[in-house]
Short mmCIF file of C-alpha atoms and ligand atoms in Angstrom, two decimals:
data_model
loop_
_atom_site.label_atom_id
_atom_site.label_comp_id
_atom_site.label_asym_id
_atom_site.label_seq_id
_atom_site.Cartn_x
_atom_site.Cartn_y
_atom_site.Cartn_z
CA MET A 1 24.67 -15.65 27.47
CA PRO A 2 20.90 -15.51 28.11
CA ALA A 3 20.20 -12.38 25.98
CA THR A 4 22.87 -11.33 23.52
CA ILE A 5 22.85 -8.80 20.71
CA VAL A 6 25.14 -9.54 17.77
CA LEU A 7 25.54 -6.61 15.43
CA GLY A 8 27.74 -5.22 12.69
CA ALA A 9 30.40 -2.77 13.90
CA GLN A 10 31.20 -1.47 10.38
CA TRP A 11 29.22 -0.88 7.15
CA GLY A 12 27.62 -4.33 7.13
CA ASP A 13 28.95 -7.55 5.60
CA GLU A 14 31.19 -8.18 8.62
CA GLY A 15 30.37 -11.89 8.57
CA LYS A 16 27.47 -11.73 11.03
CA GLY A 17 25.71 -14.71 9.44
CA ARG A 18 28.60 -16.90 10.40
CA VAL A 19 28.77 -15.41 13.89
CA THR A 20 25.09 -15.78 14.63
CA ASP A 21 25.24 -19.30 13.21
CA GLN A 22 28.02 -20.00 15.71
CA PHE A 23 26.05 -18.54 18.63
CA ALA A 24 22.70 -19.93 17.51
CA GLN A 25 23.70 -23.45 18.53
CA HIS A 26 23.54 -22.25 22.14
CA SER A 27 20.34 -20.21 21.69
CA ASP A 28 16.64 -20.97 21.94
CA PHE A 29 15.44 -17.94 19.97
CA VAL A 30 17.20 -15.99 17.22
CA VAL A 31 15.57 -12.65 16.47
CA ARG A 32 15.92 -10.29 13.50
CA TYR A 33 15.02 -6.80 14.72
CA GLN A 34 15.40 -4.46 11.75
CA GLY A 35 15.79 -4.31 7.99
CA GLY A 36 14.43 -6.84 5.57
CA ASN A 37 15.72 -8.72 2.58
CA ASN A 38 18.38 -6.08 1.99
CA ALA A 39 20.49 -8.22 4.34
CA GLY A 40 22.42 -11.21 3.13
CA HIS A 41 23.80 -13.76 5.53
CA THR A 42 25.96 -16.56 4.20
CA ILE A 43 26.41 -19.76 6.15
CA VAL A 44 28.73 -22.52 4.99
CA ILE A 45 27.99 -26.03 6.26
CA GLY A 46 30.25 -28.71 4.84
CA ASN A 47 30.19 -28.19 1.09
CA GLU A 48 26.88 -26.40 1.17
CA ARG A 49 26.46 -22.64 1.12
CA PHE A 50 23.21 -21.12 2.38
CA ALA A 51 22.36 -17.50 1.64
CA LEU A 52 19.62 -16.11 3.89
CA SER A 53 18.17 -12.66 3.47
CA LEU A 54 15.20 -12.38 5.81
CA ILE A 55 14.90 -15.50 7.93
CA PRO A 56 17.23 -15.42 10.96
CA SER A 57 20.27 -17.69 10.70
CA GLY A 58 19.04 -19.70 13.69
CA VAL A 59 16.68 -21.53 11.34
CA MET A 60 19.58 -23.90 10.56
CA TYR A 61 19.19 -25.51 14.02
CA PRO A 62 16.00 -27.52 14.69
CA HIS A 63 15.96 -26.49 18.38
CA VAL A 64 15.93 -22.74 17.57
CA THR A 65 12.80 -20.62 17.12
CA PRO A 66 13.64 -18.01 14.47
CA VAL A 67 11.80 -14.73 14.99
CA ILE A 68 11.16 -11.73 12.74
CA GLY A 69 10.57 -8.76 15.03
CA PRO A 70 8.23 -5.75 14.69
CA GLY A 71 11.12 -3.52 13.59
CA CYS A 72 11.60 -5.51 10.38
CA VAL A 73 10.02 -4.95 6.99
CA VAL A 74 8.75 -8.12 5.35
CA ASP A 75 8.33 -8.78 1.66
CA PRO A 76 5.84 -11.68 1.70
CA ARG A 77 6.96 -12.97 -1.70
CA VAL A 78 10.59 -13.14 -0.62
CA LEU A 79 9.76 -14.71 2.73
CA ILE A 80 7.67 -17.47 1.18
CA ASP A 81 10.39 -18.14 -1.40
CA GLU A 82 13.03 -18.36 1.29
CA MET A 83 10.93 -20.76 3.37
CA ARG A 84 10.30 -22.91 0.33
CA THR A 85 13.98 -23.01 -0.65
CA LEU A 86 15.01 -23.96 2.87
CA SER A 87 12.41 -26.76 2.98
CA GLU A 88 13.62 -28.11 -0.36
CA ARG A 89 17.16 -28.27 1.04
CA GLY A 90 16.07 -30.15 4.14
CA ILE A 91 15.88 -27.24 6.63
CA ASP A 92 12.54 -26.96 8.41
CA PRO A 93 11.31 -23.34 8.75
CA SER A 94 8.01 -24.24 10.43
CA LYS A 95 9.00 -22.75 13.81
CA LEU A 96 9.43 -19.28 12.29
CA ARG A 97 7.51 -16.56 14.13
CA ILE A 98 6.70 -13.20 12.52
CA SER A 99 5.58 -10.14 14.43
CA SER A 100 2.04 -9.00 13.66
CA ASN A 101 3.38 -5.43 13.91
CA ALA A 102 6.10 -5.80 11.26
CA HIS A 103 5.44 -3.73 8.16
CA LEU A 104 5.00 -5.23 4.71
CA ILE A 105 7.15 -4.35 1.75
CA MET A 106 4.47 -3.89 -0.85
CA PRO A 107 4.86 -4.21 -4.65
CA TYR A 108 4.81 -0.39 -4.98
CA HIS A 109 7.76 -0.12 -2.57
CA ARG A 110 9.72 -2.50 -4.75
CA LYS A 111 8.78 -0.47 -7.80
CA LEU A 112 9.62 2.91 -6.28
CA ASP A 113 13.06 2.05 -4.82
CA PRO A 114 14.99 1.73 -8.13
CA ILE A 115 13.05 4.59 -9.73
CA MET A 116 13.84 6.96 -6.86
CA GLU A 117 17.48 5.92 -6.99
CA ARG A 118 17.63 6.64 -10.72
CA TYR A 119 16.22 10.10 -10.16
CA LEU A 120 18.94 10.85 -7.61
CA GLY A 121 21.52 10.65 -10.39
CA SER A 122 25.00 11.26 -9.02
CA GLN A 123 23.57 11.48 -5.47
CA GLN A 124 22.48 7.81 -5.52
CA ILE A 125 22.63 5.91 -2.22
CA GLY A 126 23.31 2.62 -3.97
CA THR A 127 20.39 0.87 -2.25
CA THR A 128 19.71 -2.84 -2.66
CA LYS A 129 16.53 -1.85 -4.58
CA LYS A 130 14.38 -4.17 -2.47
CA GLY A 131 11.90 -1.49 -1.39
CA ILE A 132 13.37 -1.07 2.09
CA GLY A 133 13.52 2.76 2.17
CA PRO A 134 10.03 3.26 0.69
CA ALA A 135 8.53 0.74 3.16
CA TYR A 136 10.08 2.49 6.18
CA THR A 137 9.03 5.86 4.75
CA ASP A 138 5.41 4.71 4.77
CA LYS A 139 5.79 3.27 8.26
CA TYR A 140 6.85 6.62 9.68
CA ALA A 141 4.28 8.48 7.57
CA ARG A 142 1.71 6.13 9.18
CA GLN A 143 0.69 4.85 5.78
CA GLY A 144 2.19 1.41 6.18
CA ILE A 145 0.38 -1.89 5.87
CA ARG A 146 1.34 -4.37 8.55
CA VAL A 147 1.48 -8.14 8.81
CA GLN A 148 -1.64 -8.08 11.01
CA ASP A 149 -3.61 -6.44 8.19
CA LEU A 150 -3.32 -9.72 6.29
CA PHE A 151 -5.85 -11.13 8.77
CA ASP A 152 -8.58 -8.80 7.62
CA PRO A 153 -9.05 -8.53 3.83
CA LYS A 154 -11.54 -5.65 4.20
CA ILE A 155 -9.18 -3.47 6.24
CA PHE A 156 -6.28 -4.50 4.01
CA ARG A 157 -8.16 -3.30 0.92
CA GLU A 158 -9.22 -0.02 2.54
CA LYS A 159 -5.65 0.77 3.49
CA LEU A 160 -4.36 -0.33 0.11
CA ASP A 161 -6.83 1.86 -1.79
CA GLN A 162 -5.90 4.86 0.28
CA VAL A 163 -2.16 4.48 -0.01
CA LEU A 164 -2.22 3.47 -3.66
CA ARG A 165 -4.11 6.64 -4.55
CA ASP A 166 -1.06 8.58 -3.34
CA LYS A 167 1.50 6.19 -4.79
CA ASN A 168 -0.12 6.20 -8.21
CA LYS A 169 -0.01 10.00 -8.28
CA VAL A 170 3.68 9.87 -7.45
CA LEU A 171 4.35 7.12 -9.97
CA THR A 172 2.51 8.81 -12.83
CA ARG A 173 3.05 12.52 -12.18
CA VAL A 174 6.48 12.60 -10.59
CA TYR A 175 8.19 9.60 -12.14
CA ASN A 176 6.30 9.27 -15.40
CA GLN A 177 5.40 5.61 -14.80
CA LEU A 178 2.25 3.56 -15.29
CA PRO A 179 -0.08 3.39 -12.25
CA MET A 180 -0.44 0.13 -10.32
CA ASP A 181 -3.69 -1.80 -10.25
CA PRO A 182 -5.04 -2.30 -6.69
CA ASP A 183 -6.68 -5.60 -7.66
CA GLN A 184 -3.38 -7.01 -8.80
CA VAL A 185 -1.54 -5.76 -5.73
CA GLU A 186 -4.20 -7.25 -3.49
CA GLU A 187 -4.10 -10.55 -5.32
CA GLU A 188 -0.32 -10.82 -5.06
CA VAL A 189 -0.13 -10.00 -1.35
CA LEU A 190 -3.33 -11.53 0.03
CA GLY A 191 -2.73 -14.59 -2.13
CA LEU A 192 0.31 -15.33 0.04
CA ALA A 193 -1.40 -14.58 3.36
CA PRO A 194 -2.57 -18.16 4.08
CA LEU A 195 1.06 -19.32 4.02
CA LEU A 196 2.19 -16.58 6.41
CA LEU A 197 -0.65 -16.49 8.90
CA PRO A 198 0.29 -19.68 10.83
CA HIS A 199 3.62 -18.00 11.67
CA VAL A 200 2.27 -14.68 12.92
CA ALA A 201 2.77 -14.02 16.63
CA ASP A 202 2.95 -11.42 19.38
CA VAL A 203 6.73 -11.33 19.32
CA SER A 204 7.21 -8.99 22.24
CA TYR A 205 5.13 -11.27 24.49
CA LEU A 206 6.81 -14.39 23.15
CA LEU A 207 10.25 -13.00 24.00
CA TRP A 208 9.19 -11.66 27.38
CA GLU A 209 7.85 -15.08 28.31
CA ALA A 210 10.98 -16.77 26.98
CA HIS A 211 13.22 -14.41 28.93
CA ARG A 212 11.27 -15.05 32.13
CA GLN A 213 11.78 -18.77 31.66
CA GLY A 214 15.53 -18.28 31.31
CA LYS A 215 15.63 -19.13 27.60
CA ARG A 216 18.62 -17.94 25.61
CA ILE A 217 17.77 -15.21 23.12
CA LEU A 218 20.06 -13.99 20.37
CA PHE A 219 19.29 -10.70 18.62
CA GLU A 220 20.74 -10.70 15.14
CA GLY A 221 21.50 -7.29 13.66
CA ALA A 222 21.50 -6.77 9.90
CA GLN A 223 23.66 -4.20 8.05
CA GLY A 224 25.97 -2.36 10.46
CA THR A 225 26.54 0.57 12.82
CA LEU A 226 27.75 2.97 10.12
CA LEU A 227 24.60 2.26 8.08
CA ASP A 228 22.32 3.21 11.00
CA VAL A 229 19.82 5.90 9.98
CA ASP A 230 20.56 7.92 13.16
CA HIS A 231 24.22 7.15 13.82
CA GLY A 232 25.63 6.22 10.42
CA THR A 233 26.99 8.17 7.48
CA TYR A 234 23.62 9.72 6.60
CA PRO A 235 22.16 9.83 3.95
CA PHE A 236 24.32 6.92 2.77
CA VAL A 237 22.67 4.57 5.24
CA THR A 238 19.83 2.11 5.43
CA SER A 239 16.43 3.20 6.76
CA SER A 240 16.50 1.40 10.12
CA ASN A 241 18.58 1.09 13.31
CA PRO A 242 21.08 -1.79 13.19
CA THR A 243 22.67 -0.47 16.42
CA ALA A 244 22.02 -2.00 19.85
CA GLY A 245 19.13 0.36 20.64
CA GLY A 246 17.38 -0.95 17.53
CA ALA A 247 17.34 -4.45 19.02
CA LEU A 248 15.13 -3.23 21.86
CA ILE A 249 12.72 -1.17 19.77
CA GLY A 250 12.67 -3.69 16.96
CA SER A 251 11.77 -6.65 19.14
CA GLY A 252 9.84 -5.11 22.03
CA ILE A 253 12.15 -6.15 24.84
CA GLY A 254 13.41 -3.90 27.63
CA PRO A 255 17.07 -2.83 28.02
CA THR A 256 17.51 -4.60 31.34
CA ALA A 257 17.07 -7.96 29.63
CA ILE A 258 20.30 -7.61 27.63
CA ASP A 259 23.45 -9.25 29.03
CA ARG A 260 25.91 -8.93 26.21
CA VAL A 261 26.47 -6.86 23.07
CA VAL A 262 28.88 -8.43 20.60
CA GLY A 263 30.23 -6.28 17.79
CA VAL A 264 31.35 -8.06 14.64
CA SER A 265 34.21 -6.48 12.73
CA LYS A 266 36.26 -7.72 9.85
CA ALA A 267 40.04 -7.61 10.30
CA TYR A 268 39.83 -4.98 7.52
CA ILE A 269 36.77 -3.04 6.36
CA SER A 270 34.39 -3.01 3.40
CA ARG A 271 31.39 -1.11 2.15
CA VAL A 272 28.85 -1.51 -0.67
CA GLY A 273 26.94 1.39 -2.09
CA THR A 274 28.11 4.98 -2.10
CA GLY A 275 29.19 7.27 0.74
CA PRO A 276 32.38 8.29 2.52
CA PHE A 277 35.01 5.64 3.27
CA PRO A 278 38.26 7.08 4.66
CA THR A 279 40.47 3.98 4.38
CA GLU A 280 39.22 2.79 0.98
CA LEU A 281 41.98 1.29 -1.18
CA HIS A 282 42.11 1.74 -4.93
CA ASP A 283 45.26 -0.31 -5.37
CA GLU A 284 46.53 -3.88 -5.48
CA SER A 285 46.03 -4.32 -1.70
CA GLY A 286 42.31 -3.52 -2.07
CA GLU A 287 42.08 -5.98 -4.98
CA THR A 288 43.73 -8.66 -2.86
CA MET A 289 41.11 -8.16 -0.12
CA VAL A 290 38.28 -8.43 -2.67
CA ARG A 291 39.79 -11.54 -4.26
CA ILE A 292 40.81 -13.47 -1.16
CA GLY A 293 37.91 -12.26 0.97
CA GLY A 294 35.33 -13.02 -1.78
CA GLU A 295 34.04 -9.49 -1.34
CA TYR A 296 30.90 -9.57 -3.47
CA GLY A 297 27.44 -8.86 -2.01
CA THR A 298 25.21 -11.82 -1.11
CA VAL A 299 22.07 -9.91 -2.13
CA THR A 300 23.11 -7.83 -5.14
CA GLY A 301 26.40 -9.46 -6.21
CA ARG A 302 28.05 -6.02 -6.16
CA ARG A 303 31.81 -5.79 -5.64
CA ARG A 304 32.50 -4.42 -2.18
CA ARG A 305 34.86 -1.50 -1.67
CA CYS A 306 37.67 -2.60 0.66
CA GLY A 307 40.23 -0.89 2.89
CA TRP A 308 42.44 -1.20 5.96
CA LEU A 309 40.82 -1.50 9.38
CA ASP A 310 39.58 1.85 10.67
CA LEU A 311 39.93 2.07 14.46
CA VAL A 312 38.29 5.50 14.61
CA ALA A 313 35.10 4.00 13.20
CA LEU A 314 35.41 0.90 15.38
CA ARG A 315 35.81 2.97 18.57
CA TYR A 316 32.67 4.83 17.53
CA ALA A 317 30.81 1.53 17.09
CA ALA A 318 32.01 0.36 20.52
CA ARG A 319 30.65 3.54 22.09
CA ILE A 320 27.30 3.77 20.26
CA ASN A 321 26.47 0.13 20.95
CA GLY A 322 28.03 -0.29 24.38
CA LEU A 323 29.96 -3.30 23.06
CA THR A 324 30.97 -5.85 25.67
CA ASP A 325 32.94 -8.04 23.24
CA LEU A 326 34.32 -8.07 19.73
CA PHE A 327 34.24 -10.89 17.20
CA LEU A 328 36.97 -10.36 14.63
CA THR A 329 36.25 -12.07 11.31
CA LYS A 330 38.35 -12.93 8.24
CA LEU A 331 41.75 -12.54 9.86
CA ASP A 332 42.97 -15.14 7.34
CA VAL A 333 42.24 -12.73 4.46
CA LEU A 334 45.20 -10.60 5.61
CA SER A 335 47.63 -13.54 5.65
CA SER A 336 49.28 -12.67 2.33
CA PHE A 337 50.33 -9.13 3.33
CA GLU A 338 53.92 -8.39 4.28
CA THR A 339 52.84 -5.26 6.12
CA ILE A 340 49.39 -4.53 7.50
CA ARG A 341 48.22 -0.99 7.89
CA ILE A 342 45.76 0.12 10.53
CA CYS A 343 44.13 3.54 10.76
CA ASP A 344 43.97 5.17 14.18
CA GLY A 345 43.10 8.76 13.30
CA TYR A 346 42.30 11.13 10.47
CA THR A 347 43.65 14.47 9.42
CA SER A 348 41.12 16.65 7.71
CA LEU A 349 41.00 20.34 6.89
CA GLY A 350 44.04 21.02 9.08
CA GLU A 351 42.80 19.13 12.15
CA THR A 352 43.50 15.71 13.64
CA TYR A 353 40.64 13.41 14.68
CA ARG A 354 40.89 10.39 16.95
CA GLU A 355 37.12 10.15 17.46
CA PHE A 356 34.54 9.82 14.70
CA PRO A 357 33.92 13.35 13.38
CA ARG A 358 30.51 14.84 14.03
CA GLN A 359 30.56 16.72 10.70
CA GLN A 360 30.30 14.44 7.71
CA ARG A 361 32.23 16.80 5.47
CA VAL A 362 35.30 15.97 7.56
CA LEU A 363 35.00 12.34 6.49
CA TYR A 364 34.96 13.29 2.81
CA ASN A 365 38.14 15.27 3.09
CA CYS A 366 40.16 13.17 5.47
CA THR A 367 43.46 11.37 5.16
CA PRO A 368 43.89 8.34 7.40
CA ILE A 369 46.75 8.27 9.88
CA TYR A 370 48.22 4.79 9.52
CA GLU A 371 50.41 2.65 11.70
CA ASP A 372 52.20 -0.25 10.02
CA LEU A 373 52.34 -3.65 11.66
CA PRO A 374 54.27 -6.67 10.38
CA GLY A 375 52.22 -9.32 8.58
CA TRP A 376 52.47 -13.04 9.37
CA GLN A 377 52.33 -14.56 5.87
CA LYS A 378 51.28 -17.97 7.16
CA ASP A 379 48.13 -19.97 6.60
CA LEU A 380 45.80 -19.70 9.61
CA ALA A 381 43.00 -22.02 8.48
CA SER A 382 43.78 -24.94 10.79
CA ILE A 383 44.60 -22.93 13.94
CA ARG A 384 42.14 -23.26 16.83
CA GLU A 385 44.13 -22.00 19.84
CA TYR A 386 45.10 -18.38 20.30
CA HIS A 387 48.67 -19.19 21.36
CA ASP A 388 49.13 -21.10 18.06
CA LEU A 389 48.50 -17.97 15.99
CA PRO A 390 51.72 -16.44 14.61
CA LYS A 391 53.12 -13.80 17.00
CA GLU A 392 52.46 -11.07 14.40
CA ALA A 393 48.79 -12.06 14.17
CA GLN A 394 48.50 -12.00 17.98
CA ARG A 395 50.09 -8.58 17.99
CA TYR A 396 47.59 -7.32 15.41
CA VAL A 397 44.67 -8.62 17.49
CA GLU A 398 46.02 -7.16 20.73
CA HIS A 399 46.75 -3.82 19.08
CA ILE A 400 43.07 -3.51 18.05
CA GLU A 401 41.89 -4.59 21.47
CA GLU A 402 44.09 -2.04 23.22
CA ARG A 403 42.98 0.84 21.01
CA ILE A 404 39.28 0.01 21.21
CA GLY A 405 39.14 -1.01 24.86
CA VAL A 406 36.91 -4.00 24.17
CA PRO A 407 38.10 -7.62 24.40
CA ILE A 408 38.29 -9.64 21.19
CA ARG A 409 36.86 -13.00 22.26
CA TRP A 410 36.55 -14.74 18.92
CA ILE A 411 38.65 -14.67 15.76
CA SER A 412 37.57 -16.40 12.57
CA VAL A 413 40.33 -17.89 10.42
CA GLY A 414 38.30 -19.39 7.56
CA PRO A 415 34.76 -19.59 6.20
CA GLN A 416 33.93 -23.06 7.57
CA ARG A 417 31.78 -23.43 10.71
CA GLY A 418 34.64 -24.58 12.96
CA ALA A 419 37.41 -22.30 11.64
CA LEU A 420 37.47 -20.25 14.80
CA VAL A 421 39.83 -19.28 17.60
CA GLU A 422 38.03 -18.69 20.88
CA ARG A 423 39.84 -16.91 23.67
CA PRO A 424 39.11 -17.62 27.31
P1 IMP B 1 18.86 -0.16 1.46
O1 IMP B 1 18.98 -0.78 2.81
O2 IMP B 1 18.56 -1.17 0.37
O3 IMP B 1 17.93 1.01 1.44
O4 IMP B 1 20.32 0.45 1.07
C1 IMP B 1 20.87 1.55 1.75
C2 IMP B 1 22.37 1.40 1.93
O5 IMP B 1 22.64 0.32 2.81
C3 IMP B 1 23.13 1.09 0.64
O6 IMP B 1 24.41 1.68 0.71
C4 IMP B 1 23.28 -0.42 0.69
O7 IMP B 1 24.38 -0.88 -0.07
C5 IMP B 1 23.50 -0.62 2.17
N1 IMP B 1 23.09 -1.96 2.63
C6 IMP B 1 21.85 -2.44 2.81
N2 IMP B 1 21.87 -3.69 3.26
C7 IMP B 1 23.17 -4.03 3.38
C8 IMP B 1 23.84 -5.22 3.84
O8 IMP B 1 23.24 -6.21 4.25
N3 IMP B 1 25.19 -5.16 3.82
C9 IMP B 1 25.88 -4.07 3.43
N4 IMP B 1 25.30 -2.96 3.00
C10 IMP B 1 23.96 -2.93 2.98
#
C-alpha cells in the first residue's frame, strides 16, 4: 500500500490511532493532514497507554518519519509538550517534520474558543476548546500566522500587532474580557520557536520526493467524515476536512498518488459534542457500550454518546471518501448483547430515507429503521482468524459489508496491538 489514507467514517473516535499504529509498521511516512490537538489517538503497547493529540501515531516506530501537513493547525506549546513527554517515555520524536505552511494556534485562539462557546448558550457546538475553530477562521480570513513566520521575528511581530488589534477589540468590546498583551504573546510563541525550527520542512516536496522513490506514505485523518466542515452535520462539525479530499489539500499531494482509502468504523457508533445523532441510545444498551467500550474522550475526558451502527451514515462515508476498504473496530464491545440492532434507513416527516438526507432538519426528526441480528455472547479477544469468529459475528460483519458495498478487511477484537482479525 504505497499511499494510503486512513480516515474516520463516523463522528471521530473510531479507533484510528490503533489502526494507523497497525499500518505505520509498514510505512515510511505517516502524515497528519488536518485538525490539531483536538484529536486524541490512543495506542496501547503492552501495559503502556500512549495518548497522542498532534504528533502522528507513526512516531512510535523509529523507522517512520512523522509529518504534520500544511492543512493542520499547530499549537506550539502543545507540540513541544508532546515531544518532551514522548522523549521522557523513550520514544524519539526527532524525525518529526512540520510544514512551514501550517497555521499556528495562537494564545488568543485558545482564549476565544471557550468564550465563543459560552456565548452560544444552548446552540453550543461542544468544541474541544483548544482554539481550533478560531485558528481556522483566521486562516481563511487571511489573518493567520504560520509556522514559517517563526523564522522571522520582525514579520511575526508585524502580523501579531495587526491581528491582535482586532482580537483585542473583540475580546474587550464583544466579550467583555481583558485585552491580551502583544509582548507576552510574542514571548510565549517565539520563545518556543528554537525548539520547533529544526523540524520545519517543505512537506509537499518531501512527500513528492518520497512518493517518487516508492516510499510508503500513510495519511492519518483526525476526527471523522460526519465532522467534516463541508460534508458533516454542519454547524456541529470541526473546522477542517477530515474526508479523503482533505488529505490531498492538507498535505500537498496530488490525487493520482493515492492507492487506497481505508475507512475506520466502530461496530457501533459514538459522538462527542452536540448535534444530531439518529441512533443515539439513552438506555441500558448505550450505557453498556460506554462502559465496555471505555467511551470517554482522550482529549477532554467527556463521556461519548453511543448508539447502534448507522449504515445510512456509513454508506455516505463510503461515497464521500471513495472508500476502498473498511476497518471495523471494537467488535468485542458488542459481545455481551443478546440481540444487536443495526440501522439501515430512517423515517422522518412521513418519508423513508436510505441515503443520508441532504436537509439536516430530517436528521433531527428521524426514527431509525432497525434490523435485529442475533448476538454471539462469546469472548472474541483471542481470535485471530476470521473463520474462528462465532457464526453470528461473521454474519454481522458480512451484513455490513453487503449493505455498504465495501469489503471489511480488518476487524479489531480488543485494544491490544495484536488483537486483530485480518481477512485475505
Ligand atoms: P473542535 O474541533 O474543537 O472545534 O470541535 C468541533 C466538534 O468536533 C465538537 O463536536 C467536538 O466534540 C468534535 N471533535 C473535535 N475533535 C474530535 C475528535 O478527535 N473526536 C471526536 N470528536 C471531535
